[in-house]
Tab-separated table of C-alpha atoms and ligand atoms in Angstrom:
chain	number	residue	atom	x	y	z
A	28	MET	CA	48.943	47.433	-60.790
A	29	ASN	CA	46.419	44.613	-60.705
A	30	GLU	CA	44.589	45.426	-57.412
A	31	LEU	CA	41.358	44.153	-59.013
A	32	ALA	CA	42.909	41.084	-60.748
A	33	GLY	CA	40.395	38.229	-61.007
A	34	LYS	CA	37.377	40.535	-59.934
A	35	HIS	CA	34.386	40.382	-62.181
A	36	ILE	CA	32.375	43.796	-61.681
A	37	VAL	CA	28.984	44.482	-63.057
A	38	LEU	CA	29.009	48.239	-63.756
A	39	GLY	CA	25.436	49.494	-63.773
A	40	LEU	CA	24.659	52.898	-65.252
A	41	SER	CA	21.452	54.637	-64.386
A	42	GLY	CA	20.472	58.054	-65.991
A	43	GLY	CA	22.370	61.115	-65.284
A	44	VAL	CA	25.100	63.554	-66.752
A	45	ALA	CA	27.737	61.806	-64.752
A	46	CYS	CA	27.399	58.695	-67.125
A	47	TYR	CA	30.394	60.282	-68.960
A	48	LYS	CA	32.444	59.561	-66.035
A	49	ALA	CA	31.553	55.808	-66.117
A	50	ALA	CA	33.631	55.580	-69.374
A	51	GLU	CA	36.820	56.602	-67.513
A	52	LEU	CA	35.806	54.437	-64.579
A	53	SER	CA	35.475	51.393	-66.645
A	54	ARG	CA	38.880	52.050	-68.119
A	55	LEU	CA	40.500	52.298	-64.662
A	56	MET	CA	38.780	49.102	-63.428
A	57	ILE	CA	40.130	47.233	-66.523
A	58	LYS	CA	43.604	48.766	-65.970
A	59	ALA	CA	43.445	47.351	-62.414
A	60	GLY	CA	42.799	43.940	-63.633
A	61	ALA	CA	38.979	43.576	-63.416
A	62	THR	CA	36.567	42.338	-66.027
A	63	VAL	CA	33.668	44.907	-66.396
A	64	GLN	CA	30.168	43.957	-67.527
A	65	VAL	CA	28.209	47.028	-68.279
A	66	VAL	CA	24.460	47.108	-67.734
A	67	MET	CA	22.581	50.240	-68.639
A	68	THR	CA	19.122	51.484	-68.063
A	69	GLU	CA	17.217	53.044	-70.979
A	70	ALA	CA	17.837	56.482	-69.333
A	71	ALA	CA	21.472	55.988	-69.162
A	72	ALA	CA	21.686	55.256	-72.816
A	73	GLN	CA	20.465	58.839	-73.336
A	74	PHE	CA	23.623	60.033	-71.864
A	75	ILE	CA	26.217	57.698	-73.180
A	76	THR	CA	25.882	54.978	-75.877
A	77	PRO	CA	26.215	51.398	-75.289
A	78	VAL	CA	28.559	51.351	-78.174
A	79	THR	CA	31.159	53.546	-76.250
A	80	MET	CA	30.917	51.247	-73.140
A	81	GLN	CA	31.266	48.166	-75.176
A	82	ALA	CA	34.322	49.459	-76.909
A	83	LEU	CA	35.831	50.351	-73.788
A	84	THR	CA	35.091	47.155	-71.879
A	85	GLY	CA	35.209	44.647	-74.652
A	86	ARG	CA	32.112	43.029	-73.751
A	87	ALA	CA	28.551	43.486	-75.121
A	88	VAL	CA	26.367	45.788	-73.039
A	89	TYR	CA	23.104	44.616	-71.536
A	90	GLY	CA	20.086	46.902	-71.407
A	91	SER	CA	17.172	44.681	-71.495
A	92	GLN	CA	15.801	41.715	-69.608
A	93	TRP	CA	14.538	40.285	-72.906
A	94	ASP	CA	18.095	39.913	-74.336
A	95	ALA	CA	17.883	36.785	-76.501
A	96	ARG	CA	21.693	36.386	-76.378
A	97	GLU	CA	21.430	34.470	-73.177
A	98	PRO	CA	20.395	30.835	-74.043
A	99	ASN	CA	18.068	30.651	-70.944
A	100	ASN	CA	16.798	34.181	-71.496
A	101	MET	CA	17.664	35.039	-67.912
A	102	PRO	CA	20.329	37.780	-67.970
A	103	HIS	CA	19.302	38.918	-64.500
A	104	ILE	CA	20.243	35.598	-63.006
A	105	ASN	CA	23.319	35.052	-65.169
A	106	LEU	CA	24.882	38.441	-64.788
A	107	SER	CA	24.336	38.509	-61.036
A	108	ARG	CA	25.601	35.056	-60.317
A	109	GLU	CA	29.045	35.937	-62.133
A	110	ALA	CA	29.670	39.096	-60.318
A	111	ASP	CA	32.132	39.628	-57.486
A	112	ALA	CA	30.244	42.995	-56.933
A	113	ILE	CA	27.732	45.145	-58.617
A	114	LEU	CA	28.564	48.851	-58.803
A	115	ILE	CA	25.922	51.354	-59.842
A	116	ALA	CA	27.784	54.494	-61.066
A	117	PRO	CA	26.062	56.777	-61.648
A	118	CYS	CA	23.174	56.001	-59.242
A	119	SER	CA	20.456	58.232	-59.778
A	120	ALA	CA	17.909	59.397	-57.306
A	121	ASP	CA	15.284	57.439	-59.182
A	122	PHE	CA	17.302	54.341	-59.188
A	123	ILE	CA	17.961	54.595	-55.481
A	124	ALA	CA	14.152	54.748	-54.977
A	125	ARG	CA	13.668	51.830	-57.184
A	126	LEU	CA	16.234	49.775	-55.121
A	127	VAL	CA	14.456	50.637	-51.919
A	128	GLN	CA	11.200	49.271	-53.397
A	129	GLY	CA	12.712	46.221	-54.833
A	130	ARG	CA	11.404	47.066	-58.193
A	131	ALA	CA	12.053	44.426	-61.007
A	132	ASP	CA	10.650	45.966	-64.132
A	133	GLU	CA	13.806	46.653	-66.025
A	134	LEU	CA	17.051	44.661	-66.088
A	135	LEU	CA	19.385	46.676	-63.683
A	136	SER	CA	16.790	46.820	-60.930
A	137	LEU	CA	15.989	43.319	-61.568
A	138	LEU	CA	19.508	42.043	-61.379
A	139	CYS	CA	20.205	43.968	-58.142
A	140	LEU	CA	17.189	42.228	-56.686
A	141	ALA	CA	18.143	38.859	-57.921
A	142	ARG	CA	21.691	39.081	-56.683
A	143	PRO	CA	22.716	36.636	-53.953
A	144	ILE	CA	22.746	39.221	-51.130
A	145	ASP	CA	25.411	37.361	-48.962
A	146	ARG	CA	27.916	36.814	-51.695
A	147	VAL	CA	27.552	39.722	-54.350
A	148	PRO	CA	27.914	43.145	-52.628
A	149	LEU	CA	26.083	46.167	-53.995
A	150	LEU	CA	27.984	49.492	-54.207
A	151	LEU	CA	26.346	52.748	-55.136
A	152	ALA	CA	27.890	55.943	-56.331
A	153	PRO	CA	25.108	58.476	-56.271
A	154	ALA	CA	24.948	61.476	-58.643
A	155	MET	CA	22.106	64.110	-58.622
A	156	ASN	CA	21.413	67.710	-58.236
A	157	ARG	CA	22.091	69.096	-54.682
A	158	GLU	CA	18.354	69.601	-53.838
A	159	MET	CA	17.499	66.047	-54.857
A	160	TRP	CA	20.433	64.738	-52.788
A	161	ALA	CA	19.354	66.714	-49.829
A	162	HIS	CA	15.660	65.873	-50.061
A	163	PRO	CA	14.411	63.804	-47.100
A	164	ALA	CA	13.003	61.149	-49.537
A	165	THR	CA	16.581	60.497	-50.969
A	166	GLN	CA	18.267	60.576	-47.461
A	167	ARG	CA	15.488	58.189	-46.182
A	168	ASN	CA	16.081	55.839	-49.054
A	169	LEU	CA	19.809	55.885	-48.726
A	170	ALA	CA	19.538	55.060	-44.947
A	171	GLN	CA	17.247	52.214	-45.750
A	172	LEU	CA	19.701	50.880	-48.566
A	173	ALA	CA	22.488	51.080	-46.015
A	174	LYS	CA	20.383	48.906	-43.668
A	175	ASP	CA	19.755	46.510	-46.456
A	176	GLY	CA	23.523	46.136	-46.733
A	177	ALA	CA	24.307	48.450	-49.713
A	178	ARG	CA	27.618	50.415	-49.549
A	179	VAL	CA	27.103	54.195	-50.625
A	180	LEU	CA	30.344	55.651	-52.107
A	181	GLY	CA	30.560	59.428	-51.700
A	182	VAL	CA	29.122	61.874	-52.804
A	183	GLY	CA	31.335	64.706	-53.873
A	184	ASN	CA	30.865	68.515	-53.528
A	185	GLY	CA	31.257	71.104	-56.100
A	186	ASP	CA	29.958	72.653	-59.408
A	187	GLN	CA	26.964	70.613	-60.857
A	188	ALA	CA	26.009	70.159	-64.445
A	189	CYS	CA	22.783	72.161	-63.769
A	190	GLY	CA	24.986	75.201	-62.747
A	191	GLU	CA	24.429	74.926	-59.098
A	192	THR	CA	26.972	74.116	-56.406
A	193	GLY	CA	26.701	71.610	-53.560
A	194	ASP	CA	26.541	67.954	-52.643
A	195	GLY	CA	25.503	65.386	-54.967
A	196	ARG	CA	28.180	65.181	-57.553
A	197	MET	CA	29.377	61.521	-58.409
A	198	LEU	CA	32.960	60.791	-57.044
A	199	GLU	CA	35.605	61.170	-59.662
A	200	PRO	CA	36.466	57.889	-61.341
A	201	ASN	CA	39.796	57.427	-59.507
A	202	GLU	CA	38.083	57.984	-56.160
A	203	ILE	CA	35.628	55.286	-57.016
A	204	LEU	CA	38.450	53.071	-57.928
A	205	GLN	CA	40.166	53.692	-54.694
A	206	GLU	CA	36.970	52.840	-52.771
A	207	LEU	CA	36.526	49.665	-54.893
A	208	THR	CA	40.080	48.605	-54.186
A	209	ALA	CA	39.783	49.225	-50.503
A	210	PHE	CA	36.575	47.222	-50.473
A	211	PHE	CA	38.331	44.169	-51.702
A	212	ALA	CA	41.666	44.637	-49.851
A	213	PRO	CA	42.496	42.290	-47.005
A	214	GLN	CA	41.649	44.310	-43.678
A	215	VAL	CA	45.043	43.404	-42.114
A	216	LEU	CA	45.146	46.731	-40.155
A	217	ALA	CA	41.429	46.796	-39.121
A	218	GLY	CA	41.241	48.559	-35.668
A	219	GLN	CA	44.764	50.109	-35.898
A	220	GLN	CA	45.382	53.833	-35.798
A	221	VAL	CA	48.309	54.570	-38.099
A	222	LEU	CA	50.386	57.923	-37.821
A	223	ILE	CA	52.605	58.666	-40.813
A	224	THR	CA	55.032	61.571	-41.633
A	225	ALA	CA	55.736	62.292	-45.310
A	226	GLY	CA	57.499	64.711	-47.590
A	227	PRO	CA	60.172	67.131	-46.871
A	228	THR	CA	60.212	69.898	-44.327
A	229	PHE	CA	60.946	73.679	-45.013
A	230	GLU	CA	63.093	75.596	-42.638
A	231	ALA	CA	62.608	79.261	-43.202
A	232	ILE	CA	65.551	81.654	-43.553
A	233	ASP	CA	63.365	84.819	-43.988
A	234	PRO	CA	59.780	85.213	-45.221
A	235	VAL	CA	60.708	84.273	-48.784
A	236	ARG	CA	63.610	81.939	-48.449
A	237	GLY	CA	64.226	78.605	-46.882
A	238	ILE	CA	66.008	75.230	-46.788
A	239	THR	CA	64.174	72.123	-47.981
A	240	ASN	CA	65.026	68.924	-49.889
A	241	ARG	CA	63.896	66.827	-52.876
A	242	SER	CA	61.557	64.475	-51.104
A	243	SER	CA	58.301	64.158	-53.076
A	244	GLY	CA	56.403	62.515	-50.322
A	245	LYS	CA	55.153	59.641	-52.609
A	246	MET	CA	56.286	56.906	-50.556
A	247	GLY	CA	54.577	58.150	-47.318
A	248	PHE	CA	51.300	59.102	-49.343
A	249	ALA	CA	51.431	55.553	-50.837
A	250	ILE	CA	51.750	53.922	-47.459
A	251	ALA	CA	48.854	56.145	-46.096
A	252	ARG	CA	46.747	54.879	-48.856
A	253	ALA	CA	47.641	51.277	-48.443
A	254	ALA	CA	47.055	51.516	-44.768
A	255	ARG	CA	43.733	53.018	-45.089
A	256	GLU	CA	42.695	50.423	-47.556
A	257	ALA	CA	43.808	47.801	-45.194
A	258	GLY	CA	41.202	49.021	-42.649
A	259	ALA	CA	43.271	51.419	-40.456
A	260	GLU	CA	42.383	54.920	-39.415
A	261	VAL	CA	45.254	56.978	-40.861
A	262	THR	CA	46.674	60.409	-39.951
A	263	LEU	CA	49.136	61.781	-42.383
A	264	VAL	CA	51.389	64.672	-41.311
A	265	ALA	CA	52.571	66.233	-44.491
A	266	GLY	CA	55.358	68.524	-45.229
A	267	PRO	CA	55.009	70.913	-48.259
A	268	VAL	CA	54.140	68.556	-51.167
A	269	HIS	CA	51.911	68.696	-54.107
A	270	LEU	CA	50.070	65.380	-53.740
A	271	PRO	CA	46.352	64.676	-53.416
A	272	THR	CA	45.172	63.251	-50.045
A	273	PRO	CA	44.344	59.566	-50.219
A	274	ARG	CA	40.702	58.908	-49.779
A	275	GLY	CA	39.615	58.511	-45.976
A	276	VAL	CA	43.056	59.809	-44.782
A	277	ARG	CA	43.179	62.509	-42.332
A	278	ARG	CA	45.954	64.994	-43.275
A	279	ILE	CA	47.659	67.543	-41.271
A	280	ASP	CA	49.846	70.001	-43.310
A	281	VAL	CA	52.971	71.431	-41.712
A	282	GLN	CA	56.096	73.214	-43.028
A	283	SER	CA	58.965	73.001	-40.579
A	284	ALA	CA	60.441	70.079	-38.495
A	285	SER	CA	59.187	71.812	-35.323
A	286	GLU	CA	55.686	72.004	-36.696
A	287	MET	CA	55.956	68.348	-37.783
A	288	LEU	CA	57.008	67.382	-34.199
A	289	ALA	CA	54.139	69.237	-32.585
A	290	ALA	CA	51.693	67.616	-34.985
A	291	VAL	CA	53.120	64.129	-34.269
A	292	GLU	CA	53.248	64.597	-30.643
A	293	SER	CA	49.497	65.604	-30.615
A	294	GLN	CA	48.522	62.436	-32.525
A	295	ALA	CA	50.930	59.857	-31.231
A	296	PRO	CA	48.944	59.257	-28.000
A	297	TYR	CA	46.168	57.787	-30.209
A	298	ALA	CA	48.356	55.844	-32.705
A	299	SER	CA	49.116	52.232	-32.562
A	300	VAL	CA	51.600	52.438	-35.534
A	301	PHE	CA	53.844	55.268	-36.358
A	302	ILE	CA	55.704	55.309	-39.712
A	303	ALA	CA	58.254	58.055	-40.285
A	304	THR	CA	58.943	58.399	-44.082
A	305	ALA	CA	59.477	62.201	-44.047
A	306	ALA	CA	62.749	63.593	-44.941
A	307	VAL	CA	63.033	65.916	-42.004
A	308	ALA	CA	65.692	68.614	-42.306
A	309	ASP	CA	68.589	67.951	-39.893
A	310	TRP	CA	69.249	71.520	-39.220
A	311	ARG	CA	67.309	74.878	-39.480
A	312	PRO	CA	68.576	78.454	-39.330
A	313	ALA	CA	68.953	79.437	-35.745
A	314	GLN	CA	66.711	82.326	-36.440
A	315	ALA	CA	64.265	83.079	-39.241
A	316	ALA	CA	64.652	86.873	-40.310
A	317	ALA	CA	61.434	88.764	-39.759
A	318	HIS	CA	61.924	90.576	-43.127
A	319	LYS	CA	63.669	89.637	-46.386
A	320	ILE	CA	67.369	89.720	-45.991
A	321	LYS	CA	68.633	92.387	-48.638
A	322	LYS	CA	71.798	92.424	-50.644
A	323	ASP	CA	73.706	95.509	-49.593
A	324	GLY	CA	76.038	95.675	-52.646
A	325	SER	CA	79.109	94.951	-50.534
A	326	GLY	CA	79.414	91.431	-51.963
A	327	GLU	CA	79.285	90.116	-48.396
A	328	VAL	CA	77.138	87.049	-47.748
A	329	PRO	CA	74.889	86.976	-44.712
A	330	PRO	CA	76.035	84.840	-41.820
A	331	LEU	CA	73.906	81.866	-41.344
A	332	ALA	CA	73.993	79.985	-38.125
A	333	PHE	CA	72.165	76.602	-37.798
A	334	VAL	CA	70.634	74.567	-34.938
A	335	GLU	CA	69.825	70.970	-34.936
A	336	ASN	CA	66.160	69.994	-35.557
A	337	PRO	CA	64.525	67.562	-33.060
A	338	ASP	CA	64.441	63.945	-34.157
A	339	ILE	CA	60.777	63.188	-34.466
A	340	LEU	CA	61.195	59.493	-34.829
A	341	ALA	CA	63.536	59.061	-32.014
A	342	THR	CA	61.383	61.094	-29.871
A	343	VAL	CA	58.346	59.071	-30.340
A	344	ALA	CA	60.272	55.741	-30.272
A	345	HIS	CA	61.483	56.589	-26.796
A	346	SER	CA	58.070	57.478	-25.469
A	347	ASP	CA	56.533	55.242	-22.771
A	348	ARG	CA	53.867	53.926	-25.242
A	349	ALA	CA	56.456	52.854	-27.822
A	350	ARG	CA	58.708	51.347	-25.108
A	351	SER	CA	55.784	49.415	-23.719
A	352	GLY	CA	54.872	48.012	-27.100
A	353	ALA	CA	51.566	49.917	-27.499
A	354	LEU	CA	53.028	51.914	-30.488
A	355	PHE	CA	55.020	50.202	-33.163
A	356	CYS	CA	57.527	52.452	-34.806
A	357	VAL	CA	58.987	52.140	-38.289
A	358	GLY	CA	61.702	54.411	-39.626
A	359	PHE	CA	63.179	54.950	-43.032
A	360	ALA	CA	66.670	55.497	-44.218
A	361	ALA	CA	68.120	56.945	-47.385
A	362	GLU	CA	71.821	56.113	-47.681
A	363	SER	CA	74.246	56.612	-50.566
A	364	GLU	CA	76.449	53.661	-49.551
A	365	ASP	CA	76.457	50.504	-47.421
A	366	LEU	CA	72.836	50.543	-46.775
A	367	LEU	CA	72.508	47.442	-44.610
A	368	ALA	CA	75.195	48.555	-42.043
A	369	HIS	CA	73.910	52.111	-41.937
A	370	ALA	CA	70.213	50.974	-41.687
A	371	SER	CA	71.145	48.435	-38.929
A	372	ALA	CA	73.034	51.193	-36.903
A	373	LYS	CA	70.235	53.754	-37.429
A	374	ARG	CA	67.633	51.148	-36.317
A	375	LEU	CA	69.421	50.804	-32.978
A	376	ARG	CA	70.211	54.612	-32.596
A	377	LYS	CA	66.582	55.499	-33.203
A	378	GLY	CA	65.310	52.760	-30.892
A	379	VAL	CA	62.832	51.279	-33.434
A	380	PRO	CA	61.980	47.683	-33.923
A	381	MET	CA	61.973	48.089	-37.841
A	382	LEU	CA	63.781	50.247	-40.188
A	383	VAL	CA	63.297	50.398	-43.920
A	384	GLY	CA	66.064	51.411	-46.260
A	385	ASN	CA	65.673	52.767	-49.743
A	386	ILE	CA	67.802	50.659	-51.962
A	387	GLY	CA	69.472	53.016	-54.539
A	388	PRO	CA	70.237	56.621	-53.834
A	389	ALA	CA	68.061	58.241	-56.597
A	390	THR	CA	64.533	57.361	-55.281
A	391	PHE	CA	63.421	60.981	-54.703
A	392	GLY	CA	60.395	61.916	-56.938
A	393	ARG	CA	60.304	58.480	-58.619
A	394	ASP	CA	57.282	56.258	-58.784
A	395	ASP	CA	59.299	53.014	-58.084
A	396	ASN	CA	61.699	51.999	-55.586
A	397	ALA	CA	63.182	48.891	-53.885
A	398	LEU	CA	63.241	48.475	-50.182
A	399	LEU	CA	65.352	46.645	-47.547
A	400	LEU	CA	63.419	45.714	-44.303
A	401	VAL	CA	65.879	45.582	-41.222
A	402	ASP	CA	64.787	44.160	-37.838
A	403	SER	CA	66.421	42.418	-34.912
A	404	GLN	CA	66.261	39.130	-36.727
A	405	GLY	CA	68.061	40.351	-39.807
A	406	HIS	CA	66.952	41.847	-43.084
A	407	ARG	CA	64.991	41.063	-46.186
A	408	GLU	CA	64.669	42.859	-49.574
A	409	LEU	CA	61.310	43.946	-51.292
A	410	PRO	CA	62.539	44.061	-54.879
A	411	GLN	CA	62.026	46.930	-57.418
A	412	ALA	CA	58.324	47.789	-57.861
A	413	SER	CA	56.019	50.797	-57.777
A	414	LYS	CA	55.833	52.678	-54.493
A	415	ARG	CA	52.105	51.673	-54.491
A	416	VAL	CA	53.009	47.955	-54.580
A	417	LEU	CA	55.831	48.379	-52.015
A	418	ALA	CA	53.481	50.349	-49.690
A	419	GLN	CA	51.090	47.369	-49.825
A	420	GLN	CA	53.809	44.813	-49.059
A	421	LEU	CA	55.118	47.036	-46.298
A	422	VAL	CA	51.704	47.342	-44.695
A	423	ALA	CA	51.237	43.637	-44.861
A	424	ASP	CA	54.637	43.021	-43.166
A	425	ILE	CA	53.975	45.569	-40.394
A	426	ALA	CA	50.476	44.060	-39.730
A	427	ARG	CA	52.181	40.640	-39.159
A	428	ARG	CA	54.363	42.139	-36.492
A	429	LEU	CA	51.515	43.851	-34.493
A	430	PRO	CA	50.547	42.237	-31.217
A	431	THR	CA	46.901	41.902	-32.086
A	432	SER	CA	47.455	40.030	-35.413
A	433	ALA	CA	47.230	36.236	-34.883
B	502	LIG	O1	68.704	60.267	-39.069
B	502	LIG	P1	68.046	60.252	-40.500
B	502	LIG	O2	67.537	61.535	-41.053
B	502	LIG	O3	68.787	59.399	-41.553
B	502	LIG	O4	66.735	59.190	-40.095
B	502	LIG	C1	65.731	58.943	-41.052
B	502	LIG	C2	64.517	58.433	-40.370
B	502	LIG	O5	64.365	59.297	-39.118
B	502	LIG	C3	63.255	58.631	-41.135
B	502	LIG	O6	62.445	57.790	-40.607
B	502	LIG	C4	62.983	60.057	-40.775
B	502	LIG	O7	61.475	60.268	-41.018
B	502	LIG	C5	63.180	60.170	-39.341
B	502	LIG	N1	63.661	61.489	-38.782
B	502	LIG	C6	62.742	62.213	-38.037
B	502	LIG	N2	63.130	63.334	-37.517
B	502	LIG	C7	64.317	63.931	-37.952
B	502	LIG	C8	65.281	63.274	-38.731
B	502	LIG	C9	64.773	62.061	-39.222
B	502	LIG	O8	61.714	61.733	-37.680
B	502	LIG	N3	64.819	65.070	-37.422
């Protein structure tokens, strides 16, 4: 999807092993629609060749302020004026120190200094050994750069190239891409607290068996990411799914509907938007056996009695905060027939202002979908698209309905 369409990013590489990740990062940015102009320090060129970066970005790489390809011989001016953002990834401890000092003795520092500070943001993805990261000099420098308006992305924690373990790893390319996308996304949910349920629930029969469903959680996770990128604080209550947590999203993992309800009820008092995408099991075994139920060889099946699960969405939608308009609730519906009629009836039954129907029955696990938005005024369709795009459209639609948005 083209979330960086039309954006021209100067990708600066300073020296560090993490330069190898810049290759993948440049590909991801281009895939997202950006044009990428690579500028490398001499040290960076020791770790990855300009040839590789040129081949991946389709643009000649710059490395010297004396580059005669520029007719006016001022690459630092030309490159910094064209950019929508300058992203330094990896950003070494030395390069951070150079930025603090406002050095201008090589092209990358020079163009960071020469950039129009009010129009061309500077984003840094640091990468260094954990001791270098923790050193007071580095932390002091980063604090100064933040004061000067630079945006610091990360860092990650884990194994380092030197064999040590700790803070200082550069974020993964897809994490940097998420940060960049969020940076450019319209902040339509700024100041909002969004609570989302996602995935299936698992209702235990005994310690090894249970009842669940085929919900993948993809739609809810995509909405969580889009809401976060739109500036909201997001809490995601997730049933058992194997999906990575979107950056900046607070995740609470649960198993059963009862656990999901408890988590939601603990968070709902702080939320301004509640989006229930979870495929909550309608029933659960009346009692989960303490030990594994054994076959006794008689051919008889164990009697299973069920009780109804709490309706999480309806519970929240009937709370005082939701009724007063302080909490905007959105429900989802998966129907196999007559979606509009069922979705409209479900909206009223659940007591929510907005209900979103999955168009087409076989959306579980897929990466795309089509949605039907139903409210008191009528309905409209969001046509077939990736769940990521639909999530962004839905977030924009919800933002327009909130009392604070003008
Ligand atoms: O009643 P039905 O399961 O079709 O309703 C779907 C909507 O209600 C979804 O938004 C789902 O997350 C929510 N729901 C819930 N708790 C339940 C059942 C459904 O929050 N027990």
